[in-house]
Coordinates of C-alpha atoms and ligand atoms in Angstrom, one line a residue:
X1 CA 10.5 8.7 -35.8
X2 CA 8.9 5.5 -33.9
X3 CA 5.5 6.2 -32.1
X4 CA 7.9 5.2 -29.1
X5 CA 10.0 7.7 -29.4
X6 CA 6.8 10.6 -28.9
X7 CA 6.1 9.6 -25.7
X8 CA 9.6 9.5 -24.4
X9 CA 10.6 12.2 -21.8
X10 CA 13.0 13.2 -19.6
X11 CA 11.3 11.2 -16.9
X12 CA 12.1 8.0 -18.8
X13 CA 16.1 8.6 -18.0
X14 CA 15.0 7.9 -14.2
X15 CA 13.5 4.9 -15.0
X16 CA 16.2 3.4 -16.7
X17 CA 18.8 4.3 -13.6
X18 CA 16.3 2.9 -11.6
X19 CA 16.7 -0.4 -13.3
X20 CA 20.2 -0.6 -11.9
X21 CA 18.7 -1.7 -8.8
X22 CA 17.3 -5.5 -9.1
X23 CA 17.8 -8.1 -6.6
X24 CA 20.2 -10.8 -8.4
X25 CA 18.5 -12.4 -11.6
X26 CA 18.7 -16.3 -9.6
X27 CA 15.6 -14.4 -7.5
X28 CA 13.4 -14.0 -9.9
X29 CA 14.7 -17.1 -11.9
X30 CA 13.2 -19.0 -8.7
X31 CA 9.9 -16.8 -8.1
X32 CA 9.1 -17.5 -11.6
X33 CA 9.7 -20.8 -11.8
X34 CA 7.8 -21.5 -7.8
X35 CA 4.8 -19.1 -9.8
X36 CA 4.5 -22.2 -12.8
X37 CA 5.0 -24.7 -10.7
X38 CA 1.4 -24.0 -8.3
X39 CA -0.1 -22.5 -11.5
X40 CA 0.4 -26.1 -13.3
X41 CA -0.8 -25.8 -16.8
X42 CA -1.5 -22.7 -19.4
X43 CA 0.1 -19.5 -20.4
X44 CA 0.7 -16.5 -17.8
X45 CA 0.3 -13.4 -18.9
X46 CA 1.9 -10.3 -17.0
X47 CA 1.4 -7.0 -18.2
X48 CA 3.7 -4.4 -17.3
X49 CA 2.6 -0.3 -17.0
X50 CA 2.9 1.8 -19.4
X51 CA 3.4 5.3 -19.4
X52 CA 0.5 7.4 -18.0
X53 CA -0.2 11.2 -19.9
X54 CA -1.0 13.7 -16.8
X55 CA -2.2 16.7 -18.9
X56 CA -1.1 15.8 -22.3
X57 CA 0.5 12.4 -23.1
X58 CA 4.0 12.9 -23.2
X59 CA 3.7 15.2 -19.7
X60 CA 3.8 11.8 -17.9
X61 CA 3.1 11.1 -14.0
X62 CA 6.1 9.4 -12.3
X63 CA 6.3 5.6 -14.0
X64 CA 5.8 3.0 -11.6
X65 CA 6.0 -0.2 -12.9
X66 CA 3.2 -3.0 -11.8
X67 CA 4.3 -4.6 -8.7
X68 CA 3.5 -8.4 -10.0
X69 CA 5.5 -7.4 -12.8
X70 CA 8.4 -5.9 -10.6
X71 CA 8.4 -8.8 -8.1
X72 CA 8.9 -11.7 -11.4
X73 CA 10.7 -9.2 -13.0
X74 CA 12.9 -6.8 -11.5
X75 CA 12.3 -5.0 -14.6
X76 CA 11.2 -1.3 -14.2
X77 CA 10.6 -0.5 -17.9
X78 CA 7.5 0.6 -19.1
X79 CA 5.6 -1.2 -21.9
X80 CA 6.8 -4.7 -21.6
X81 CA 5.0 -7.9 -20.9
X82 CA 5.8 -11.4 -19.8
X83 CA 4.3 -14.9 -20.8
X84 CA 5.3 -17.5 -19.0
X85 CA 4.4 -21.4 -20.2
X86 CA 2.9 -22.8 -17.0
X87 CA 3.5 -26.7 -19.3
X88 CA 7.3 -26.0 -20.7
X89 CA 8.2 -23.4 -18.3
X90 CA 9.5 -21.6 -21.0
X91 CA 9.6 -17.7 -20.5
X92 CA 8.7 -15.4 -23.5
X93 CA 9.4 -11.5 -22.9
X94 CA 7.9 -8.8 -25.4
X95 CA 8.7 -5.2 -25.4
X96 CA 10.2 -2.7 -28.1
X97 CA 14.3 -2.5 -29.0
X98 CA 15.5 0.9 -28.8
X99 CA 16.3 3.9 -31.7
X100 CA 19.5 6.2 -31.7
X101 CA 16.3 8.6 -31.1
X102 CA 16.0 6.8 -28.0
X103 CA 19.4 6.9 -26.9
X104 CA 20.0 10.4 -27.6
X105 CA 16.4 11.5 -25.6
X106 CA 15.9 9.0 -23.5
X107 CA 19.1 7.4 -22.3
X108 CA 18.3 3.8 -23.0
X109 CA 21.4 2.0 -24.4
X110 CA 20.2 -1.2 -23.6
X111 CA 18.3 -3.6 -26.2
X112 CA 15.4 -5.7 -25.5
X113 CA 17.5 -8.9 -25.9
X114 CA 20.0 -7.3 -22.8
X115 CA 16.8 -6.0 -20.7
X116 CA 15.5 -9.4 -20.5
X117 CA 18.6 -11.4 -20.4
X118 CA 18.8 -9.2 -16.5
X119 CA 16.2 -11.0 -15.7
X120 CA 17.0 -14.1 -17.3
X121 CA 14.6 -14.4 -20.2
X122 CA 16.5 -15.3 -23.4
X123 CA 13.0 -15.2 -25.7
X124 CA 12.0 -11.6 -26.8
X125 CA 9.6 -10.6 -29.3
X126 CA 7.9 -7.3 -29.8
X127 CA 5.6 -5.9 -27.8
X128 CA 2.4 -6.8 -30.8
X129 CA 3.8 -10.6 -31.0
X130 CA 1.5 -10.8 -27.4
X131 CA -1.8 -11.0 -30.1
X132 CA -0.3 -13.8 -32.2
X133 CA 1.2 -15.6 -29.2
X134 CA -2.2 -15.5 -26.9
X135 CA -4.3 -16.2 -30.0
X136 CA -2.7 -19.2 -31.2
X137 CA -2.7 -20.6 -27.7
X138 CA -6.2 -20.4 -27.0
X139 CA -7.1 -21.6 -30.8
X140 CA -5.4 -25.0 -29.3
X141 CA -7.4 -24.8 -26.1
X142 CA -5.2 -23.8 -24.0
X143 CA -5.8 -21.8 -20.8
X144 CA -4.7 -18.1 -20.5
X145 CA -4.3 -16.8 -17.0
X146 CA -4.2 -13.5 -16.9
X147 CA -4.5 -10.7 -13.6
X148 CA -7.8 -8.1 -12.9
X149 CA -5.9 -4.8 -14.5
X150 CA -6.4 -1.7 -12.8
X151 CA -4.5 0.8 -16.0
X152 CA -6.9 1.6 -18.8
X153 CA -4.4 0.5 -21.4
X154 CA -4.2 -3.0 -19.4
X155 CA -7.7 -3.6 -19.8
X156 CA -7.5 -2.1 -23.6
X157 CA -4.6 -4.7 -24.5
X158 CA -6.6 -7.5 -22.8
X159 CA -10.5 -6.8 -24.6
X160 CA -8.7 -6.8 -27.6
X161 CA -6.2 -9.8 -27.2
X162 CA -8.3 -11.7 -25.8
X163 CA -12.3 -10.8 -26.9
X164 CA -13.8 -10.2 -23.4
X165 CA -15.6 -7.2 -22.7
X166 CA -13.7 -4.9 -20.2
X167 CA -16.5 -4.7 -17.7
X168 CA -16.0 -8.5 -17.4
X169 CA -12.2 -8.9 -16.9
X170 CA -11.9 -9.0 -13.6
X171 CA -14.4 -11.9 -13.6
X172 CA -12.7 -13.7 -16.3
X173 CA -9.0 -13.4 -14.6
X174 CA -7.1 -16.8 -13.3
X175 CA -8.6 -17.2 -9.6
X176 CA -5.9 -20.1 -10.0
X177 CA -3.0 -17.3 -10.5
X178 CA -4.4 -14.9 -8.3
X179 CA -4.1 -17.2 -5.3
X180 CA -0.5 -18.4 -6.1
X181 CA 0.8 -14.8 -6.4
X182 CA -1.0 -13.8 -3.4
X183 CA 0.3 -17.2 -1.3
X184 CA 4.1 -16.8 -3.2
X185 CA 3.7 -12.7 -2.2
X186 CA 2.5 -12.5 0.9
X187 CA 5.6 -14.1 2.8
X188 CA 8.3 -12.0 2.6
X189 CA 12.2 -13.2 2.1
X190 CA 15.0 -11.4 4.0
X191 CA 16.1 -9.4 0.8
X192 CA 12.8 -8.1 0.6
X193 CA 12.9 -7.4 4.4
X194 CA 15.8 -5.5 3.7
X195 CA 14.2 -3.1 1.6
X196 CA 11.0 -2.6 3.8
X197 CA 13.0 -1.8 6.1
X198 CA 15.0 0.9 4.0
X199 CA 11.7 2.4 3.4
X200 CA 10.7 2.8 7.1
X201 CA 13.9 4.4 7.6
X202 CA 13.6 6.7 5.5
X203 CA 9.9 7.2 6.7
X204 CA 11.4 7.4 10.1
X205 CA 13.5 10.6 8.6
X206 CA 10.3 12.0 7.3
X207 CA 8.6 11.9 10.5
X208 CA 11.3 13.3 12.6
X209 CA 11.3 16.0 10.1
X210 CA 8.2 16.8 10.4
X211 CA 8.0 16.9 14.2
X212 CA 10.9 18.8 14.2
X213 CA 10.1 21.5 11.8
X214 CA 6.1 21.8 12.1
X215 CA 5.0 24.9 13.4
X216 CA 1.9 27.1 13.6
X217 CA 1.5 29.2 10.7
X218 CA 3.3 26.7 8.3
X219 CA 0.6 25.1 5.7
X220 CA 0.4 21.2 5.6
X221 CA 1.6 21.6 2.3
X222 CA 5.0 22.8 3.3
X223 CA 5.3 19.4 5.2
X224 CA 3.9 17.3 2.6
X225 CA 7.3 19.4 0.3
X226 CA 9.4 18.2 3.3
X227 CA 8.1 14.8 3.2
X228 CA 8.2 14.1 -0.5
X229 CA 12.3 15.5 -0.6
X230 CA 13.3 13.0 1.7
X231 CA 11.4 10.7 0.0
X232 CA 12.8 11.4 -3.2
X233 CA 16.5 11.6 -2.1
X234 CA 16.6 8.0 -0.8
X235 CA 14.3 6.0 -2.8
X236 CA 11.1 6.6 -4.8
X237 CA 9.5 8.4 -3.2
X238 CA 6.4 8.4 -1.5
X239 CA 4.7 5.0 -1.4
X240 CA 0.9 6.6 -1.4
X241 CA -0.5 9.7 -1.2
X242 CA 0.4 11.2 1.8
X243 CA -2.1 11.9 4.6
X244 CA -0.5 15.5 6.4
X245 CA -3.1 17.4 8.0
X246 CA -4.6 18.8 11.2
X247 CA -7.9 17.4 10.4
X248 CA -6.7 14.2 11.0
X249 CA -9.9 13.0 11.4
X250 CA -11.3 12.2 7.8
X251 CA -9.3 8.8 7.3
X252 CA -7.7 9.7 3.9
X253 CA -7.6 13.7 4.1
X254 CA -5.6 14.3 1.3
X255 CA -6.5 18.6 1.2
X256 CA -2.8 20.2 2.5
X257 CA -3.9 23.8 2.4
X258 CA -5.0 24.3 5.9
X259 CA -2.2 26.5 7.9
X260 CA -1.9 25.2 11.3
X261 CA -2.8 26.9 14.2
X262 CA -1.6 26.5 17.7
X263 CA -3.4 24.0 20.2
X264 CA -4.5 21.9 17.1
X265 CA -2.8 18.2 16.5
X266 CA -0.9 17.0 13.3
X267 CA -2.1 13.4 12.1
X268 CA 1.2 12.6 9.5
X269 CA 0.3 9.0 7.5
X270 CA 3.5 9.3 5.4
X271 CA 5.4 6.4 3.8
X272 CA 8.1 6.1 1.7
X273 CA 8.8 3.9 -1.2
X274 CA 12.5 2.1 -1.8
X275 CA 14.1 2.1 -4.4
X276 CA 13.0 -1.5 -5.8
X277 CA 9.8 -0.5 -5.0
X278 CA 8.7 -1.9 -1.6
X279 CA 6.7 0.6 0.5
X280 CA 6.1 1.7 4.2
X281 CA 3.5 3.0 5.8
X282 CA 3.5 5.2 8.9
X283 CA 1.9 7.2 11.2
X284 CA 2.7 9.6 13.9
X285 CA 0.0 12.0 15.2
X286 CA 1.4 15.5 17.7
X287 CA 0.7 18.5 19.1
X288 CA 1.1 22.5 16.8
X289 CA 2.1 23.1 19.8
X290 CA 5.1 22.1 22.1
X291 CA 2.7 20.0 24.3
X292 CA 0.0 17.7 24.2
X293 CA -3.0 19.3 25.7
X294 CA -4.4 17.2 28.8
X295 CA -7.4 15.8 26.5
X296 CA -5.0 15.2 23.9
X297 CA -2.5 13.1 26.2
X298 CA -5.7 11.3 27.3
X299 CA -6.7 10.3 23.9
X300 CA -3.3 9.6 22.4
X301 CA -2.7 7.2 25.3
X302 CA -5.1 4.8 24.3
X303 CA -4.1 4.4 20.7
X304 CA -0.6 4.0 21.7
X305 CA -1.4 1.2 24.1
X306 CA -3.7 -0.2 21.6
X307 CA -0.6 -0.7 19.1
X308 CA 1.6 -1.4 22.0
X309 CA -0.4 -4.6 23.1
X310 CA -1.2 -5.3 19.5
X311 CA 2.6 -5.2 18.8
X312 CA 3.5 -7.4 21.8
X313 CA 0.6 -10.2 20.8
X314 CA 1.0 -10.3 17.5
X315 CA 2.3 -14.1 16.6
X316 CA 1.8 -16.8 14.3
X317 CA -1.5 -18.8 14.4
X318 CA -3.6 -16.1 15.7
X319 CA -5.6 -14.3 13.3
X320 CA -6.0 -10.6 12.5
X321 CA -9.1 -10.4 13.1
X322 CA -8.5 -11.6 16.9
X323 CA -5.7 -8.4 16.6
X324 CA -8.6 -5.9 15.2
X325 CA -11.3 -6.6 17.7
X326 CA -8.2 -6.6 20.8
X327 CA -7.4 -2.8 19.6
X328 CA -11.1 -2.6 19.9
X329 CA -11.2 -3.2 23.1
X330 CA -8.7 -1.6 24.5
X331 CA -10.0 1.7 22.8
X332 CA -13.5 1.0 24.3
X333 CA -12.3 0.1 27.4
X334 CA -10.0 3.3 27.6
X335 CA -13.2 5.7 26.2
X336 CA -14.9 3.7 28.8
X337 CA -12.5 5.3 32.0
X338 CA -13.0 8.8 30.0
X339 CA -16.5 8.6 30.2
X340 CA -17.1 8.6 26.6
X341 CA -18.4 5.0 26.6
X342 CA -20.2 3.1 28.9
X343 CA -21.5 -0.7 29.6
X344 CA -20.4 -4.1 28.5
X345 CA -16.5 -3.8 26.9
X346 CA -16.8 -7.1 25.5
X347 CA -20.5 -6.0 24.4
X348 CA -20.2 -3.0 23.0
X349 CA -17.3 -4.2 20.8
X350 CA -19.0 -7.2 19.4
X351 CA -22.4 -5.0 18.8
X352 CA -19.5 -2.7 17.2
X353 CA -20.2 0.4 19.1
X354 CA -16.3 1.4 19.0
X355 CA -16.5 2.2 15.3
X356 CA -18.2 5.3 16.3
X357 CA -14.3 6.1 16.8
X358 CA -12.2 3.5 14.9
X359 CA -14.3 3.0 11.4
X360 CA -11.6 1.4 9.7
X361 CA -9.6 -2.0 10.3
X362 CA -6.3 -2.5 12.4
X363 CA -3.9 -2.9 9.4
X364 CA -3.4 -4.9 6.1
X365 CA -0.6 -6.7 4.4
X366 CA 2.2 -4.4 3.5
X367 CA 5.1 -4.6 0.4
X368 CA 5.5 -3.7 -3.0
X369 CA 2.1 -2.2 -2.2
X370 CA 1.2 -0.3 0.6
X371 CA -1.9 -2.3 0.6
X372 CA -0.3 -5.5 -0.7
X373 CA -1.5 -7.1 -4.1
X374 CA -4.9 -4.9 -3.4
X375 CA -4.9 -4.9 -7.5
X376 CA -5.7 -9.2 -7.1
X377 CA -8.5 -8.4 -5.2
X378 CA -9.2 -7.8 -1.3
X379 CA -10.7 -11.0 -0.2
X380 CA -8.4 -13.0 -1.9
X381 CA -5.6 -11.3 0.2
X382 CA -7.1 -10.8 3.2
X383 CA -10.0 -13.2 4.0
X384 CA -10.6 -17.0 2.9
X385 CA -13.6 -19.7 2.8
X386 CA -13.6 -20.1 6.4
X387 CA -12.5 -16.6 7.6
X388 CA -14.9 -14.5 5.7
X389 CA -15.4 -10.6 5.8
X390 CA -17.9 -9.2 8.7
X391 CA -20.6 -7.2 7.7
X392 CA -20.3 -4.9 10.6
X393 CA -20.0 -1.5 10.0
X394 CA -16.1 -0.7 11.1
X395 CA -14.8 -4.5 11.0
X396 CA -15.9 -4.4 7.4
X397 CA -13.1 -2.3 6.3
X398 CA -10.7 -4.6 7.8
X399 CA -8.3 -5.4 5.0
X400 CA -6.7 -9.2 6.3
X401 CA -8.2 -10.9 9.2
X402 CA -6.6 -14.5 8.0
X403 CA -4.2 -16.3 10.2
X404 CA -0.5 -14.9 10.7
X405 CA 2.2 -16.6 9.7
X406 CA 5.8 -15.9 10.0
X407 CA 6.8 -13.7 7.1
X408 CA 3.8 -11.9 6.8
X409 CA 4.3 -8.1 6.9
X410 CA 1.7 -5.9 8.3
X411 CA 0.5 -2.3 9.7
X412 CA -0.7 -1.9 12.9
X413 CA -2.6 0.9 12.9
X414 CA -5.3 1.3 15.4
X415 CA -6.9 5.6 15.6
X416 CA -9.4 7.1 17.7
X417 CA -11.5 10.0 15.7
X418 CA -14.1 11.8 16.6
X419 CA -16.2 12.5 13.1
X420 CA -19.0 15.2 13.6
X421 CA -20.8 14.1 10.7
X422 CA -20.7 10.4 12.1
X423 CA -21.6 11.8 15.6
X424 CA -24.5 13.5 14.7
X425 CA -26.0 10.1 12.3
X426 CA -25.6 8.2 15.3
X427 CA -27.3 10.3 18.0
X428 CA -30.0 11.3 15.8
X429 CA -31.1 7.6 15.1
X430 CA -30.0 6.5 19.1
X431 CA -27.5 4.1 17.9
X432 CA -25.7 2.4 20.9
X433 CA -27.0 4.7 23.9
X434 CA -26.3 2.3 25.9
X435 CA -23.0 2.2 25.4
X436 CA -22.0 5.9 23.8
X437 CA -22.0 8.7 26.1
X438 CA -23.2 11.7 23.4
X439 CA -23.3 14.6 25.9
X440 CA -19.6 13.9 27.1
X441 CA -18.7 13.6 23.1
X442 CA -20.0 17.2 22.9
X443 CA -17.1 18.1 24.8
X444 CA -14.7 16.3 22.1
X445 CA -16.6 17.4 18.3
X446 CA -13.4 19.4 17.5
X447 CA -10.8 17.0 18.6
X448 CA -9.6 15.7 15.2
X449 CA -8.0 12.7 14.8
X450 CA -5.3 10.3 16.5
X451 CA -3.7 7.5 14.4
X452 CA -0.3 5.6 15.1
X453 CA 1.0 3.0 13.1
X454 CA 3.8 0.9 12.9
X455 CA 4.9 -2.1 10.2
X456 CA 6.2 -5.0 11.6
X457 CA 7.3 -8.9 10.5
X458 CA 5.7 -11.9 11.8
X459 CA 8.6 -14.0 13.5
X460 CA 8.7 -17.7 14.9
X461 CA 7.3 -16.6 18.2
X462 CA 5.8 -13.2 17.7
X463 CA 6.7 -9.7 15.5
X464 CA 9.5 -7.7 15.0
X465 CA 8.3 -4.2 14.3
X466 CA 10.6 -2.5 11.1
X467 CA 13.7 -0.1 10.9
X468 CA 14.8 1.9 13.7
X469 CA 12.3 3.0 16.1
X470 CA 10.5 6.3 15.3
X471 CA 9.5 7.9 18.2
X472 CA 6.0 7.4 19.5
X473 CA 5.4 7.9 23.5
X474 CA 4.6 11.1 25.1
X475 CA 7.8 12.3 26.1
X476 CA 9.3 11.0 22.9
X477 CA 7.5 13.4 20.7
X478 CA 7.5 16.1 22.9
X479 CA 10.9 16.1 23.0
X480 CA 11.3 16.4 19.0
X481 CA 8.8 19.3 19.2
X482 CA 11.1 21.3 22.1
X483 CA 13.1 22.1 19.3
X484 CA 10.8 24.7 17.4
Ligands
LIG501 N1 -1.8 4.8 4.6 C1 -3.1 4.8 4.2 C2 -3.8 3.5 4.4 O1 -3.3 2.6 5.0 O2 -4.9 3.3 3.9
MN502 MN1 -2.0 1.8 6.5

């Protein structure tokens, strides 16, 4: 029996449907080809996942494959690999041929040879010919790009392939094929449109669900079981780990045991993934109870005119960060008129007062990753040598502040919160008196958390926001909630 074989489960059977759905094998033909061509010269190496143990190694978590992988690939198998000849453009694919004991447990029929030939590689090897080939390359000087990995088994196959030390392979990766995946990656073609928009639909589902069927004395977790079912029957899932709680407050709550209780709000950041892998990301935030309470309505009212105006400016040639620190001024200007903020607008937001109540950027790049080629490395995604990352506490977290341009998909995403913990740091050491108003924030400590966020395309002349509208205003979500 081949090592292989141990590891297979049942879960592997899903996989192999799910390799049904590619986008037609000219696609990747193309991407691969574009990828050598602004590489230039050397051998590219890309590593697919493996298979991931969750309490003992063949009790495996869901396999998703890596999304570089996926998007030069199509290919959703675990434990195959890629080189690609940046000099002959000559593609070599490495992987493992399949056993009767295969077939008969696993449901693979198809051989290495017929795997790749989908994607139209007509060189396979198996999966240990990766050594020899890399080896013999650099022992004629040749260069080997290869991408930081982020899977333990990655960085194993790359110390001992290659002879770095795994603390430095992130350093030693191809800057050069970094930046060409993340230019090639970051505009999106209408196929992959297509599926982005599949998975906001199916978000969309989720989060009428969910304001449909919340109710005081459900726990979270019942919603997060909602969620992940709807997910699950129309795609892969959930794109992330889903954010469903009435402390909506701590940015990434990811605790679903709290029951909820009446007069409380539900912040719901639930995306889900499509079947080829492309995610969404969403947000809606309502009331436990049929209504918005009147400091509720106040508060939710900013944030949705902050992505409203965000949404309606949103064009190529302006840059994110321009979008970031508008949000933050219309949610200082709208704490302002509540009496939670005070002075300069303009001021305050460039001394970064607001982040008191937004700490975290307006949005990132959104695709095969719910934060998009994060694995290649922040900066390069987000920020370049003349746009370079604040060090502001708030506009620091902001994910891509570069210049938009038409295909770019993002999430606009702008939140007001109101953190005790943060509260009392900052009135403790003064921060900002004169622009916070910490006696009328006493009024607010238990007020949670209000995010909404949309995903939208960057057209010719502005945005197009994603799918089918999911409803967001006032009377839109109180109507979904009249039905308890
Ligand atoms: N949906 C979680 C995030 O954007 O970080
Ligand atoms: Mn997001």
């Amino acid at each position: 029996m081949r090592v292989y074989f141990k590891f297979a489960t049942f879960q592997t059977i899903i996989n192999y449907h799910i390799s049904h759905f590619m986008f037609s094998k000219e696609i990747y033909l193309q991407r691969r080809k574009t990828l050598m061509e602004k590489v230039g010269n050397g051998l590219i190496l890309l590593l697919g996942n493996g298979e991931v143990g969750r309490n003992y190694k063949a009790n495996e978590y869901r396999f998703r494959q890596d999304s570089n992988f996926l998007y030069y690939t199509g290919l959703e198998n675990p434990h195959v690999a890629a080189i690609l000849d940046a000099d002959s453009h000559v593609t070599h694919f490495f992987g493992h041929d399949f056993s009767m004991d295969d077939v008969i447990w696993t449901g693979y029929e198809t051989s290495l040879k017929a795997l790749a030939a989908k994607t139209g590689i007509h060189n396979t090897y198996p999966f240990d010919h990766i050594a020899s080939t890399l080896q013999q390359a650099i022992a004629q000087g040749r260069k080997i790009h290869f991408l930081p990995p982020y899977r333990h088994e990655n960085s194993l196959y790359l110390h001992t392939w290659l002879g770095f030390p795994i603390a430095y392979l992130t350093e030693k990766s191809s800057p050069t094929l970094i930046q060409a995946i993340v230019n090639q990656r970051a505009v999106k073609s209408d196929e992959e449109l297509r599926e982005m928009e599949a998975a906001v639909n199916t978000s969309r589902a989720i989060h009428i669900a969910l304001m449909q069927r919340a109710k005081a004395g459900m726990k979270e977790a019942e919603l997060v079981g909602i969620a992940e079912g709807i997910a699950r029957a129309t795609g892969n899932g959930l794109a992330y780990f889903p954010i469903v709680t009435v402390q909506g407050q701590t940015l990434h709550n990811h605790y679903d045991q709290n029951t909820l209780v009446a007069g409380q709000m539900m912040l719901a950041d639930v995306g889900a993934e499509s079947y080829q892998g492309y995610a969404a990301d969403i947000t809606r935030t309502f009331p436990v109870n049929q209504q918005f309470t009147t400091q509720q309505k106040e508060i939710y009212q900013i944030v949705l005119k902050a992505n409203e105006q965000i949404i309606a400016h949103i064009r190529p040639g302006v840059t994110y960060r321009a979008m970031h620190l508008m949000a933050a001024r219309i949610i200082a200007e709208g704490l302002k008129a509540l009496g939670l903020m005070q002075g300069d607008t303009d001021a305050a937001v460039e001394e970064g007062a607001h982040a008191l109540f937004m700490p975290h950027g307006l949005g990132h790049l959104i695709g095969l990753d719910v934060h998009d080629m994060e694995d290649l490395g922040e900066d390069y995604v987000g920020y370049t040598s003349d746009i370079v990352r604040s060090k502001q506490f708030g506009t620091a977290y902001l994910r891509f502040a570069k210049i938009l341009q038409m295909g770019h998909t993002l999430t606009v995403e702008p939140g007001i919160y109101f953190i005790p913990a943060l509260i009392d740091k900052w009135q403790k050491e003064r921060k900002f008196t004169s622009f916070i108003n910490y006696d009328k924030i006493s009024d607010y400590r238990n007020f949670t958390g209000i995010r909404i966020e949309d995903n939208i395309v960057v057209t010719s002349d502005g945005c197009r926001v994603l799918g089918h509208p999911i409803p967001k205003s006032i009377e839109a979500v109180e109507a979904l909630r009249g039905v308890i």
